[in-house]
Amino acid sequence: MLAVQQPTSVPENAPEHCPGTESELAGKSAACAGCPNQDVCASGTTKGPDPALPLVRERMTQVKRKILVLSGKGGVGKSTFAAQLGWAFASDPDVQTGILDVDICGPSIPTILGIASEQVHTSAVGWSPIYVQDNLGAMSVGFMLPSPKDAVMWRGPKKNGLITQFLKDVDWGTLDYLVVDTPPGTSDEHLSIVQLLKESGIDGAVLITTPQEVALQDVAREIDFCRKVGVPVLGLVENMAGFVCPNCKGESQIFRPTTGGAARLAKEMGVELLGSVPLDPRIGKSADYGVSFLEEYPDSPGTTAYLGIIERTCLRCRLA
Amino acid sequence: MAVSQDTPISRRLSHIKHIIIVCSGKGGVGKSSVATQLALSLYTSSPNVRVGILDIDLTGPSIPRMLGVDGHGVHQSSDGWVPVYADASDARLACMSVGFLLKKKSDSVVWRGPKKNAMIRQFLGDVRWGELDYLVIDTPPGTSDEHLSLLEHLSPARDRISAVIVTTPQAVALIDAMKCLSFTRAVNLPVLGIVENMSGYVCPCCGEVSNVFSTGGGQEMARKEGVPFLGALPVDTELVALLDAGEAMRGEGSGSEIPDGEFGLVKRYQGTPSARLFGNVVNVWEDLPPRS
């Protein structure tokens, strides 16, 4: 079903030509000779669906809407947008929101939400999310590292294991929105989250880009990915779109849309352009200090742009 | 590990004098742009130097666009894959990226670790780089499959590898850059220094310097961690436009001041403010002792 290179189920320490644990040939091919797990594979128990799936489904029955924040390119503002989206949802005290950070190697959500020093607690019902406010919880690998300096040097299977745990073990309670922040690219993390949430249904993905062609190319690939795996694209957000000099108020384009920017890409790929956010140094500063830009600078053009985009995202989400 | 073993990769690597890995925990901080600038600056450092640039960002390759060789294909020869030469007939700037292997630019590469590992092995073992003075390797963000595989495969050339870490000055990026530095320490990869990118922006109307993404963070990190600081590069819109539209500008080459057949990109690059600043960064490698 997924247009993915087979096999997807080759363990990290598998022999060279391992057919994959879910393959018909598992335990039977020539490469399996001598592998310590040959008997397990040959017995057929590895071919069934992932045993975590029913548990994930169980947890996710309590989550009304699941939104992915994606971008092929790094550093375009995925985490910042995910955090603003979370804050905007949570501004309504009756709405419960969760933010899940599946960027395992570079988690930014803890810093952006201002909860970087927190640690995860485990209870009988699962891992408790870290709460920014009563109705806004977050989960990230950043809460599990002894020091923020520590690198997570994991290959795919380990990252997938943690993402599975995030989805089945985190005690979110009842949520109106679960915003999933992802790493750049189209690889293990993305495949895992999509496969694990397939049954519970993903409402859609918001794609973030910056105006220059190098970023647009990566985002075009991400749209292609969404189509391959069947995730609806809610729309495209153009970030860092123009810079207003605080001194002379003149606007200039730092990341020049040499090829037409996000508007052209949206048109070409047939997706909606949800809006453009100007490049405002205060947005980055708010993220560094872990405060909500929307609340700190309610009158700035950036806030107006964000709120418009978030409104359109919700609208698209309800229609989807 | 098996350093003395004769493998396709060790045979190829034996013809490469220096290997420079450009990395950063964070995405979008300018790894590819720094890798490209590094390659161009090394290229111009001497008329006979041969430079290779390998893009192992498999799910988001940017190097082909930046070098203006978007849409080129890779040819197979009896001695392996022929890299794409960005300087055409001179053939001193070789380039290889997964971008050259895609049918359409918008095709996504949806691969898990093992497949990525195999691709990197092919890039190192099957590409006919020939004799190279420098091989610049551009990496994806993070510290995961690509990085671990790369270092594993490069082990026959252990003594010739060094890394440069790129970061932007804001705290969110520095945390990830720090993770990257921890990674290089864990795998014993010597770090030649930290480059602080997007450090300040000069308003084209009034000349006021705005610290769009704060400033000084990279320098501070270098000082604290005892790693050389290679320099701060401000946001250079000329460079952004140059690297973004490499192909288009090259296509129009016949009408402009750059004659056909010459490597226009490098000429234009030398005219940007970044090129002058980058000159200092490159000196670090030129001072390295030569290796056979």
XYZ file of C-alpha atoms in Angstrom, chain A:
320
model
C 0.000 0.000 0.000
C 2.778 2.382 0.860
C 5.015 3.309 -2.029
C 8.010 2.561 0.069
C 11.120 0.649 -0.756
C 10.858 -2.866 0.578
C 11.737 -4.231 2.972
C 10.726 -1.820 5.685
C 11.106 -4.306 8.484
C 14.805 -5.049 8.397
C 16.224 -4.912 11.918
C 19.219 -2.726 12.614
C 21.546 -5.632 13.232
C 20.246 -7.853 10.446
C 22.504 -9.805 8.104
C 23.321 -8.200 4.753
C 20.439 -9.465 2.593
C 17.784 -9.830 5.300
C 14.415 -10.084 3.524
C 12.679 -8.237 6.379
C 10.824 -9.789 9.273
C 7.411 -9.288 7.648
C 8.409 -10.785 4.324
C 7.138 -14.100 2.980
C 10.723 -15.257 2.897
C 11.459 -14.328 6.514
C 13.532 -17.069 8.071
C 13.638 -18.980 4.811
C 15.929 -17.082 2.466
C 19.599 -17.887 2.000
C 20.632 -14.807 3.973
C 18.759 -16.114 7.036
C 21.097 -19.054 7.459
C 23.065 -18.456 10.606
C 20.986 -15.507 11.820
C 20.164 -16.017 15.519
C 16.559 -14.957 14.909
C 15.961 -17.344 12.039
C 13.630 -19.575 14.063
C 11.518 -16.667 15.261
C 11.134 -15.348 11.728
C 10.397 -18.769 10.278
C 7.690 -19.429 12.885
C 5.532 -16.742 11.299
C 4.866 -14.721 14.456
C 6.696 -11.716 13.018
C 4.418 -11.444 10.007
C 1.329 -10.290 11.891
C 0.466 -6.630 12.326
C 2.453 -4.575 14.799
C 1.258 -5.594 18.278
C 1.392 -1.921 19.292
C -1.319 -0.925 16.822
C -4.356 -1.867 18.960
C -2.835 -0.009 21.916
C -2.216 3.094 19.820
C -5.763 2.899 18.496
C -7.081 2.610 22.041
C -5.250 5.781 23.144
C -6.196 7.665 20.026
C -9.934 7.074 20.460
C -9.747 9.900 22.989
C -8.139 12.313 20.547
C -10.571 14.134 18.284
C -8.250 15.699 15.708
C -4.712 14.874 14.735
C -2.714 17.381 12.717
C 0.819 16.849 11.416
C 3.199 19.752 10.890
C 5.563 18.791 8.079
C 8.214 20.218 5.812
C 10.855 18.564 3.723
C 13.261 21.314 4.706
C 14.756 21.978 8.113
C 14.733 25.282 9.973
C 11.720 26.724 8.208
C 9.664 27.067 11.379
C 7.831 23.767 11.843
C 8.275 23.689 15.609
C 7.508 27.383 15.960
C 4.323 26.939 13.978
C 3.356 23.796 15.911
C 3.812 25.691 19.177
C 1.790 28.695 17.984
C -0.939 26.349 16.805
C -0.967 24.699 20.229
C -1.097 28.035 22.021
C -3.842 29.328 19.761
C -5.995 26.239 20.368
C -5.332 26.405 24.096
C -6.409 30.042 24.302
C -9.910 28.602 24.546
C -10.032 27.144 28.071
C -12.480 24.445 26.992
C -10.170 23.034 24.332
C -7.630 20.389 25.354
C -4.500 20.364 23.214
C -1.435 18.171 23.065
C 1.814 18.704 21.157
C 3.858 15.643 20.289
C 7.431 16.203 19.131
C 8.646 13.264 17.053
C 11.898 14.982 16.092
C 14.095 12.564 18.013
C 17.510 13.938 17.051
C 16.700 17.634 17.334
C 13.777 18.252 19.681
C 12.901 21.963 19.798
C 9.416 21.885 21.292
C 10.573 21.891 24.962
C 12.601 25.105 24.425
C 9.937 26.836 22.370
C 7.249 26.087 24.941
C 9.555 27.176 27.782
C 9.566 23.803 29.552
C 13.058 22.646 28.602
C 14.121 21.670 32.122
C 11.181 19.361 32.806
C 11.381 15.595 33.094
C 8.760 13.003 32.230
C 6.926 11.231 35.051
C 5.541 7.756 34.779
C 2.341 6.680 36.438
C 0.205 3.545 36.353
C -1.718 4.883 33.363
C 1.365 5.834 31.345
C 3.791 8.712 30.805
C 2.409 12.070 31.902
C 2.812 14.862 29.365
C 4.448 18.087 30.549
C 1.835 20.805 30.917
C 2.524 24.369 29.807
C -0.882 25.374 31.038
C -3.927 23.394 32.197
C -5.092 22.565 28.726
C -1.798 22.384 26.807
C 0.435 19.367 27.264
C 3.559 18.319 25.393
C 5.719 15.252 24.945
C 9.214 15.158 23.484
C 12.414 13.157 23.724
C 13.877 16.376 25.133
C 12.198 15.594 28.466
C 14.069 12.312 28.714
C 17.674 13.366 28.209
C 19.973 13.811 31.195
C 21.347 17.012 29.645
C 20.215 19.082 26.652
C 23.727 18.659 25.260
C 23.299 14.928 24.863
C 23.028 13.704 21.301
C 20.524 11.014 20.452
C 22.500 8.836 18.066
C 19.821 6.421 17.054
C 19.125 4.630 13.846
C 15.609 4.208 12.508
C 14.314 1.187 14.459
C 15.073 2.792 17.817
C 13.444 6.049 16.804
C 10.389 4.127 15.669
C 10.260 2.324 18.990
C 10.139 5.596 20.873
C 7.494 7.072 18.571
C 5.368 3.970 19.126
C 5.750 4.463 22.859
C 4.805 8.132 22.559
C 1.585 7.109 20.883
C 0.621 4.198 23.079
C 2.048 5.091 26.481
C 1.519 8.837 26.885
C -1.492 9.539 29.042
C -2.946 12.468 27.117
C -6.439 12.028 28.525
C -9.157 13.446 26.310
C -7.793 15.771 23.654
C -9.501 18.002 21.136
C -6.305 18.465 19.147
C -3.055 16.581 18.907
C -0.432 18.556 16.974
C 2.498 16.417 15.825
C 5.757 18.250 15.113
C 8.087 16.290 12.820
C 11.752 16.375 11.829
C 12.775 17.468 8.312
C 12.735 14.914 5.521
C 10.654 11.935 4.524
C 12.046 9.024 6.411
C 11.635 6.735 9.392
C 9.846 9.130 11.722
C 7.353 10.180 9.075
C 6.600 6.673 7.914
C 6.184 5.483 11.475
C 3.809 8.200 12.575
C 1.705 7.784 9.445
C 1.575 4.001 9.731
C 0.803 4.055 13.446
C -1.947 6.642 13.093
C -3.383 5.178 9.910
C -6.191 3.327 11.675
C -7.142 6.201 13.941
C -7.046 8.615 11.005
C -4.920 11.727 10.506
C -7.021 14.794 9.836
C -4.345 16.350 7.732
C -0.933 17.902 7.419
C 0.147 21.535 7.377
C 3.306 22.050 5.317
C 5.703 24.827 6.169
C 8.079 26.383 3.674
C 10.238 29.452 3.159
C 10.096 31.404 -0.121
C 13.319 30.318 -1.805
C 13.522 27.584 -4.410
C 15.804 25.253 -2.397
C 13.137 25.035 0.284
C 10.253 24.756 -2.180
C 11.883 21.749 -3.837
C 11.996 19.916 -0.528
C 8.402 20.825 0.266
C 7.265 19.613 -3.159
C 8.795 16.266 -2.214
C 6.913 16.318 1.074
C 3.613 16.925 -0.735
C 4.487 13.970 -2.942
C 5.090 11.942 0.231
C 1.691 12.933 1.696
C -0.003 11.809 -1.498
C 1.890 8.523 -1.558
C 0.882 7.670 1.992
C -2.618 9.136 1.797
C -2.404 11.993 4.296
C -4.618 14.932 3.284
C -2.708 18.201 2.857
C -4.557 20.958 4.713
C -2.393 23.614 3.141
C 0.906 25.378 2.783
C 2.306 28.084 5.059
C 4.985 30.438 3.784
C 7.254 31.459 6.625
C 10.020 34.130 6.731
C 8.322 35.833 3.806
C 9.549 39.398 4.049
C 11.556 41.370 6.511
C 10.495 44.749 7.838
C 13.505 46.707 9.018
C 12.804 47.943 12.560
C 14.749 51.127 11.767
C 13.412 52.392 8.451
C 10.298 50.209 8.162
C 11.366 49.328 4.645
C 10.460 45.798 3.633
C 13.042 43.578 2.002
C 13.138 39.935 0.996
C 15.840 38.021 2.833
C 14.892 34.706 1.294
C 13.898 35.949 -2.129
C 11.123 34.016 -3.898
C 13.206 33.710 -7.073
C 10.783 31.214 -8.577
C 7.444 32.552 -7.418
C 7.544 31.442 -3.797
C 4.930 29.362 -2.017
C 2.097 30.814 -4.119
C 3.514 29.189 -7.239
C 4.152 25.879 -5.512
C 0.616 25.836 -4.053
C -0.843 26.447 -7.486
C 1.373 23.890 -9.193
C 0.679 21.173 -6.670
C -2.994 22.030 -6.232
C -2.849 22.743 -2.501
C -4.188 25.717 -0.589
C -1.851 28.516 0.491
C -2.942 29.150 4.071
C -0.959 32.366 4.345
C 2.426 34.062 4.670
C 4.153 34.978 7.913
C 6.672 37.837 7.740
C 10.175 37.372 9.113
C 10.082 39.076 12.483
C 13.123 38.714 14.778
C 10.715 38.751 17.729
C 9.239 35.419 16.605
C 12.621 33.724 16.918
C 13.320 35.514 20.182
C 9.985 34.386 21.658
C 10.893 30.816 20.698
C 14.295 31.140 22.394
C 12.709 32.435 25.580
C 9.872 29.928 25.449
C 7.010 32.397 25.427
C 3.995 32.633 23.158
C 4.590 35.150 20.379
C 0.839 35.494 19.900
C 0.388 36.615 23.502
C 3.540 38.738 23.737
C 2.952 40.748 20.568
C -0.785 40.601 19.895
C -0.726 43.633 17.596
C 2.166 42.628 15.350
C 1.647 41.708 11.687
C 3.121 38.301 12.495
C 0.354 37.555 14.971
C -2.318 38.646 12.514
C -0.799 36.354 9.899
C -0.522 33.407 12.305
C -4.102 33.764 13.522
C -5.422 33.931 9.968
C -3.501 30.792 9.067
C -4.652 28.954 12.170
C -8.266 29.889 11.465
C -8.007 28.577 7.909
C -6.281 25.424 9.181
C -9.196 24.729 11.552
C -11.672 25.377 8.798
C -9.903 23.002 6.429
C -9.630 20.469 9.220
C -13.372 20.493 9.778
C -14.034 20.147 6.074
C -11.554 17.334 5.628
